Short mmCIF file of C-alpha atoms in Angstrom, two decimals:
data_model
loop_
_atom_site.label_atom_id
_atom_site.label_comp_id
_atom_site.label_asym_id
_atom_site.label_seq_id
_atom_site.Cartn_x
_atom_site.Cartn_y
_atom_site.Cartn_z
CA MET U 1 0.00 0.00 0.00
CA ARG U 2 1.13 3.52 -0.69
CA PHE U 3 0.43 6.41 1.64
CA ILE U 4 0.88 10.16 1.39
CA VAL U 5 2.02 11.74 4.62
CA LEU U 6 1.08 15.43 4.74
CA VAL U 7 2.93 17.73 7.15
CA LYS U 8 0.67 20.64 8.04
CA ALA U 9 1.91 24.21 7.75
CA ASN U 10 2.25 26.58 10.67
CA LYS U 11 2.93 30.30 11.05
CA ASP U 12 6.70 29.74 10.82
CA SER U 13 6.58 27.61 7.66
CA GLU U 14 4.19 30.12 6.07
CA ALA U 15 6.58 32.96 7.01
CA GLY U 16 9.41 31.12 5.25
CA VAL U 17 11.30 30.38 8.47
CA MET U 18 13.73 27.57 7.70
CA PRO U 19 14.19 24.64 10.11
CA SER U 20 17.17 24.63 12.45
CA GLU U 21 20.34 22.71 11.65
CA GLN U 22 19.43 20.30 14.45
CA LEU U 23 15.99 19.57 12.98
CA LEU U 24 17.46 19.18 9.48
CA THR U 25 20.01 16.71 10.87
CA GLU U 26 17.33 14.74 12.73
CA MET U 27 15.03 14.75 9.69
CA GLY U 28 17.90 13.61 7.47
CA LYS U 29 18.52 10.65 9.79
CA PHE U 30 14.80 9.81 9.86
CA ASN U 31 14.60 9.99 6.05
CA GLU U 32 17.70 7.79 5.80
CA ASP U 33 16.00 5.18 8.03
CA LEU U 34 12.89 5.32 5.83
CA VAL U 35 14.94 4.84 2.66
CA LYS U 36 17.00 1.97 4.12
CA ALA U 37 13.77 0.22 5.16
CA GLY U 38 12.31 0.62 1.65
CA VAL U 39 9.46 2.80 2.97
CA MET U 40 10.17 6.23 1.45
CA LEU U 41 9.33 6.68 -2.23
CA ALA U 42 9.42 10.49 -2.28
CA GLY U 43 9.41 13.46 0.05
CA GLU U 44 9.83 17.20 -0.16
CA GLY U 45 9.24 20.40 1.76
CA LEU U 46 7.04 23.05 0.16
CA GLN U 47 7.58 26.78 -0.21
CA PRO U 48 5.11 29.06 1.65
CA SER U 49 1.68 29.58 0.08
CA SER U 50 2.66 33.19 -0.66
CA LYS U 51 4.73 31.76 -3.51
CA GLY U 52 1.85 29.65 -4.83
CA ALA U 53 -1.57 29.89 -6.43
CA ARG U 54 -4.86 28.04 -6.47
CA VAL U 55 -6.83 27.32 -9.60
CA LYS U 56 -10.58 27.14 -9.04
CA PHE U 57 -12.80 25.28 -11.49
CA THR U 58 -16.44 26.36 -11.79
CA GLY U 59 -18.09 24.40 -14.57
CA LYS U 60 -15.77 24.91 -17.56
CA LYS U 61 -14.46 28.24 -16.22
CA THR U 62 -11.22 28.61 -14.26
CA SER U 63 -9.97 31.37 -12.02
CA VAL U 64 -6.60 31.83 -10.35
CA ILE U 65 -6.18 32.91 -6.74
CA ASP U 66 -2.68 34.01 -5.78
CA GLY U 67 -1.28 33.11 -2.37
CA PRO U 68 -0.84 33.57 0.49
CA PHE U 69 -3.85 31.69 1.78
CA ALA U 70 -5.51 32.60 5.05
CA GLU U 71 -6.18 29.25 6.75
CA THR U 72 -2.68 28.12 7.75
CA LYS U 73 -4.04 25.04 9.54
CA GLU U 74 -5.44 23.80 6.20
CA LEU U 75 -2.13 24.18 4.32
CA VAL U 76 0.60 21.62 3.69
CA ALA U 77 4.26 22.43 4.38
CA GLY U 78 5.72 19.15 3.11
CA TYR U 79 4.98 15.57 2.22
CA TRP U 80 6.30 12.03 1.88
CA VAL U 81 5.06 9.14 -0.20
CA TRP U 82 5.61 5.88 1.65
CA THR U 83 4.99 2.23 0.92
CA CYS U 84 3.82 0.29 3.97
CA LYS U 85 1.92 -2.92 4.64
CA SER U 86 -0.80 -1.08 6.56
CA LEU U 87 -1.93 2.22 8.00
CA ASP U 88 -0.70 0.98 11.39
CA GLU U 89 2.80 0.51 9.98
CA ALA U 90 2.74 4.04 8.52
CA ILE U 91 1.62 5.43 11.88
CA GLY U 92 4.42 3.51 13.58
CA TRP U 93 6.98 5.10 11.27
CA LEU U 94 5.50 8.56 11.71
CA LYS U 95 5.69 8.31 15.50
CA ARG U 96 9.48 8.16 15.06
CA ALA U 97 9.60 11.49 13.17
CA PRO U 98 11.47 14.32 14.94
CA PHE U 99 8.47 16.66 15.14
CA GLU U 100 7.23 18.89 17.93
CA ASP U 101 4.05 20.96 17.96
CA THR U 102 2.82 19.96 14.51
CA GLU U 103 0.10 17.90 12.92
CA VAL U 104 0.63 15.28 10.22
CA GLU U 105 -2.03 13.53 8.15
CA ILE U 106 -1.64 10.07 6.59
CA ARG U 107 -3.87 9.07 3.66
CA GLN U 108 -3.80 5.90 1.59
CA ILE U 109 -3.24 6.42 -2.15
CA PHE U 110 -5.62 4.73 -4.58
CA GLU U 111 -4.16 1.84 -6.59
CA LEU U 112 -5.46 0.85 -10.05
CA GLU U 113 -7.37 -2.13 -8.65
CA ASP U 114 -9.32 0.17 -6.30
CA PHE U 115 -11.22 1.63 -9.28
CA GLY U 116 -13.01 -1.61 -10.18
CA ALA U 117 -14.66 -2.20 -13.55
CA GLU U 118 -14.53 1.50 -14.45
CA MET U 119 -10.77 1.07 -14.93
CA THR U 120 -11.06 -0.73 -18.26
CA PRO U 121 -8.13 -2.69 -19.69
CA GLU U 122 -7.47 0.21 -22.07
CA LEU U 123 -7.40 2.75 -19.22
CA ARG U 124 -5.21 0.42 -17.15
CA ASP U 125 -2.75 0.08 -20.06
CA GLN U 126 -2.68 3.85 -20.49
CA GLU U 127 -2.04 4.42 -16.77
CA GLU U 128 0.74 1.82 -16.64
CA ARG U 129 2.34 3.30 -19.79
CA LEU U 130 2.28 6.78 -18.23
CA ARG U 131 3.76 5.54 -14.95
CA THR U 132 6.56 3.84 -16.88
CA GLN U 133 7.25 7.04 -18.81
CA VAL U 134 7.35 9.11 -15.61
CA ALA U 135 9.67 6.62 -13.90
CA GLY U 136 11.95 6.58 -16.97
CA SER U 137 12.24 10.36 -17.04
CA LYS U 138 13.84 10.51 -13.59
#
């Protein structure tokens, strides 16, 4: 199973305050443990929302809203993509993270088989072809 682990933003991350050397060192060690265990597939920190935008879709019309965004507690400051046997395993890994005073959300990522009959053989082939192309471009 794959999971996305979403690290929530706070006033410091939204202000562009960088983590301390100590936290970067601890996070580097944690990430190294995840990689060695075959858990971590990807992970990055995100720039503050002031450097981003939202695109809103209303019917066929789109509108762009420039950051920053008001509700800090609803924003994401970083993420990982992990592969784990279960949600409990992902939670176990996350409990080892060197965080203080933050909130992190774990959500399972849909796999092709989760879509049932709507994922026709043609759509499945297309998806697998695209995933192969993306993996080959790295």
